[in-house]
XYZ file of N, CA and C in Angstrom:
252
model
N 42.855 182.668 166.473
C 43.988 182.136 167.290
C 43.979 180.483 166.254
N 45.084 180.047 165.618
C 44.946 179.230 165.196
C 46.174 177.655 165.984
N 45.414 176.733 166.178
C 45.493 175.395 166.974
C 45.755 175.186 165.287
N 47.548 174.322 166.011
C 48.114 173.334 164.772
C 48.067 171.698 166.441
N 48.741 170.495 165.976
C 48.390 169.490 166.064
C 49.663 169.264 165.981
N 51.330 169.367 166.402
C 52.794 168.886 166.388
C 53.727 168.419 167.371
N 54.563 168.230 167.421
C 55.238 167.223 168.231
C 55.823 168.818 168.752
N 56.350 168.558 169.959
C 57.418 169.190 170.722
C 58.935 168.225 171.188
N 59.175 168.700 171.310
C 60.918 167.770 170.592
C 61.309 167.605 172.297
N 61.480 166.471 173.471
C 62.146 166.322 174.380
C 63.020 165.103 174.895
N 63.982 164.359 175.603
C 64.911 163.484 174.931
C 66.316 164.724 175.547
N 66.907 164.072 175.344
C 68.335 164.663 175.362
C 69.319 164.654 173.537
N 70.229 165.312 174.337
C 70.847 165.022 173.267
C 71.551 163.670 172.067
N 71.447 163.934 171.148
C 71.432 162.336 169.818
C 70.361 160.877 170.621
N 69.361 161.437 171.774
C 67.800 160.579 172.086
C 66.734 161.620 171.310
N 66.293 161.736 170.359
C 65.490 162.370 170.404
C 63.759 161.683 170.819
N 63.391 162.623 171.264
C 62.076 161.890 171.886
C 60.690 162.977 172.352
N 59.465 162.879 171.412
C 58.596 163.871 171.216
C 57.249 163.626 171.963
N 57.102 165.022 172.358
C 55.398 164.509 172.257
C 54.298 165.024 171.846
N 53.388 165.145 171.460
C 52.705 165.266 170.420
C 50.949 166.067 171.736
N 51.264 167.217 171.141
C 50.722 168.364 171.198
C 49.586 168.973 171.079
N 48.439 169.864 171.360
C 48.134 170.661 170.188
C 48.600 171.795 171.420
N 49.274 172.633 169.975
C 49.774 174.192 170.540
C 49.341 175.744 169.645
N 49.036 176.353 170.188
C 48.737 177.794 169.366
C 49.986 178.182 168.507
N 50.073 177.874 167.268
C 50.946 177.928 166.318
C 51.841 178.731 166.418
N 51.729 180.299 167.221
C 52.975 180.915 167.363
C 53.921 180.279 168.885
N 53.619 179.786 169.298
C 54.187 178.959 170.514
C 55.028 178.667 170.135
N 56.584 178.591 171.006
C 58.146 177.759 170.145
C 57.970 176.398 169.887
N 58.823 175.828 169.469
C 58.465 174.744 169.062
C 58.428 173.506 170.217
N 58.644 173.220 171.440
C 59.039 173.038 172.617
C 58.340 173.903 174.254
N 57.682 174.512 173.508
C 56.849 175.343 174.410
C 55.687 175.514 175.312
N 54.692 176.623 174.988
C 53.831 175.975 176.074
C 52.549 175.437 174.820
N 51.630 174.269 175.397
C 51.466 173.893 174.731
C 49.326 173.373 175.839
N 49.021 173.945 175.055
C 46.933 173.394 175.794
C 47.213 171.793 175.753
N 46.915 171.082 175.274
C 47.231 169.476 175.404
C 48.021 168.744 174.835
N 48.190 167.591 176.109
C 49.231 166.743 175.347
C 48.727 165.717 174.783
N 48.696 164.972 173.579
C 48.028 163.574 173.268
C 48.594 162.827 173.679
N 50.032 162.697 173.483
C 50.671 161.474 173.452
C 51.867 161.474 172.712
N 53.338 160.518 172.773
C 54.006 160.279 173.048
C 54.586 159.468 170.942
N 55.751 160.142 170.869
C 56.384 159.309 169.746
C 57.929 159.503 169.962
N 57.994 158.168 169.646
C 59.720 157.625 169.741
C 60.535 157.214 168.982
N 61.083 158.092 168.072
C 61.639 157.484 167.253
C 62.519 156.514 167.019
N 62.799 156.060 168.410
C 64.090 155.160 168.084
C 63.978 154.033 168.551
N 62.366 153.813 169.318
C 61.942 152.144 169.471
C 60.450 152.505 168.746
N 60.639 153.280 167.527
C 59.251 153.097 166.522
C 57.899 152.543 167.219
N 58.190 154.127 168.321
C 56.716 153.282 169.165
C 55.807 155.025 169.153
N 54.542 154.697 169.017
C 53.801 155.471 169.045
C 52.270 155.397 169.707
N 52.678 156.618 171.103
C 51.491 155.856 171.966
C 50.456 157.049 171.473
N 49.013 157.334 171.732
C 48.011 157.975 171.272
C 46.320 157.925 171.909
N 45.837 159.827 172.147
C 44.149 159.502 172.280
C 44.107 160.209 171.526
N 43.978 158.980 171.060
C 42.970 158.475 170.046
C 41.049 159.914 170.002
N 40.671 159.605 170.789
C 39.650 160.124 170.758
C 39.803 161.025 171.098
N 41.344 161.860 171.596
C 41.024 163.513 171.632
C 41.759 164.649 170.703
N 42.684 162.862 170.076
C 43.101 163.324 168.155
C 41.806 164.384 167.482
N 40.657 163.344 167.403
C 39.397 163.391 166.867
C 38.736 164.362 167.290
N 39.193 164.263 168.904
C 37.701 165.762 169.637
C 38.638 167.734 167.946
N 40.223 167.578 168.665
C 40.737 168.667 168.362
C 40.806 168.671 166.801
N 40.750 167.453 166.107
C 40.519 167.637 164.405
C 38.886 168.165 164.541
N 38.048 167.880 164.774
C 36.576 167.977 164.886
C 36.778 169.729 164.396
N 36.824 170.079 165.950
C 37.331 171.855 166.425
C 37.649 172.519 165.121
N 38.791 171.925 164.861
C 39.325 172.809 163.508
C 41.235 172.719 164.414
N 41.588 172.155 165.063
C 42.904 171.772 164.524
C 43.915 171.377 163.912
N 45.214 171.830 163.138
C 45.384 171.663 161.420
C 46.755 170.620 162.575
N 46.795 169.413 161.989
C 47.876 168.388 162.157
C 49.131 168.938 161.058
N 50.543 169.651 161.873
C 52.135 169.292 160.574
C 52.305 168.070 160.094
N 52.529 168.155 159.352
C 52.696 167.573 158.236
C 53.583 166.452 158.378
N 53.903 166.346 160.467
C 54.592 165.022 160.631
C 53.384 164.563 160.778
N 53.223 164.812 161.340
C 52.157 164.502 162.803
C 51.066 163.871 161.692
N 50.574 164.442 160.533
C 49.168 163.832 158.790
C 50.160 162.368 159.169
N 51.636 162.095 158.966
C 51.818 161.085 158.394
C 52.249 159.682 159.571
N 52.055 160.605 160.858
C 52.413 159.381 162.077
C 50.760 159.050 162.244
N 50.073 159.469 161.682
C 48.571 160.116 162.485
C 47.816 158.189 161.341
N 48.165 158.844 159.864
C 48.017 157.482 158.946
C 48.882 156.271 159.535
N 49.828 155.742 160.407
C 50.328 155.124 160.007
C 49.320 154.039 160.842
N 49.857 152.323 160.733
C 48.388 151.437 161.105
C 49.036 150.947 163.123
N 50.052 151.334 163.161
C 51.040 150.701 164.479
C 50.688 152.335 165.770
N 49.202 153.024 165.552
C 49.163 153.929 166.586
C 49.243 152.611 167.915
N 49.559 152.912 168.442
C 48.961 152.592 170.162
C 48.353 152.712 170.815
N 47.100 152.800 170.699
C 46.092 153.781 171.637
C 46.143 154.153 173.077
N 46.546 154.930 173.841
C 46.456 155.166 175.370
C 45.798 156.463 176.054
N 45.064 156.129 176.719
C 45.355 157.420 177.338
C 46.040 158.572 178.245
N 46.125 159.307 178.674
C 47.742 160.504 179.074
C 47.553 161.017 179.863
N 47.787 160.751 180.998
C 47.859 160.883 182.024
C 47.806 162.724 182.036
N 47.245 163.898 183.003
C 47.738 165.333 182.511
C 48.907 166.113 183.545
């Protein structure tokens, strides 16, 4: 089972909001996921992320998508504990 860290779209039409999730690569974009790691709001340019869990998943072999990789490199990431 290949595990990826990727974006899952939420929000309504014309107001995108994304959850950063760990999911099996075969799951649908907005479908089933293993764990929610944070959120990304492109309208406010805000990223909230549980950095400890991201590090854990990367250590066990989860591959971030191209977009998530770019978001992780940004210096304005807010570390936050995400409620489950």
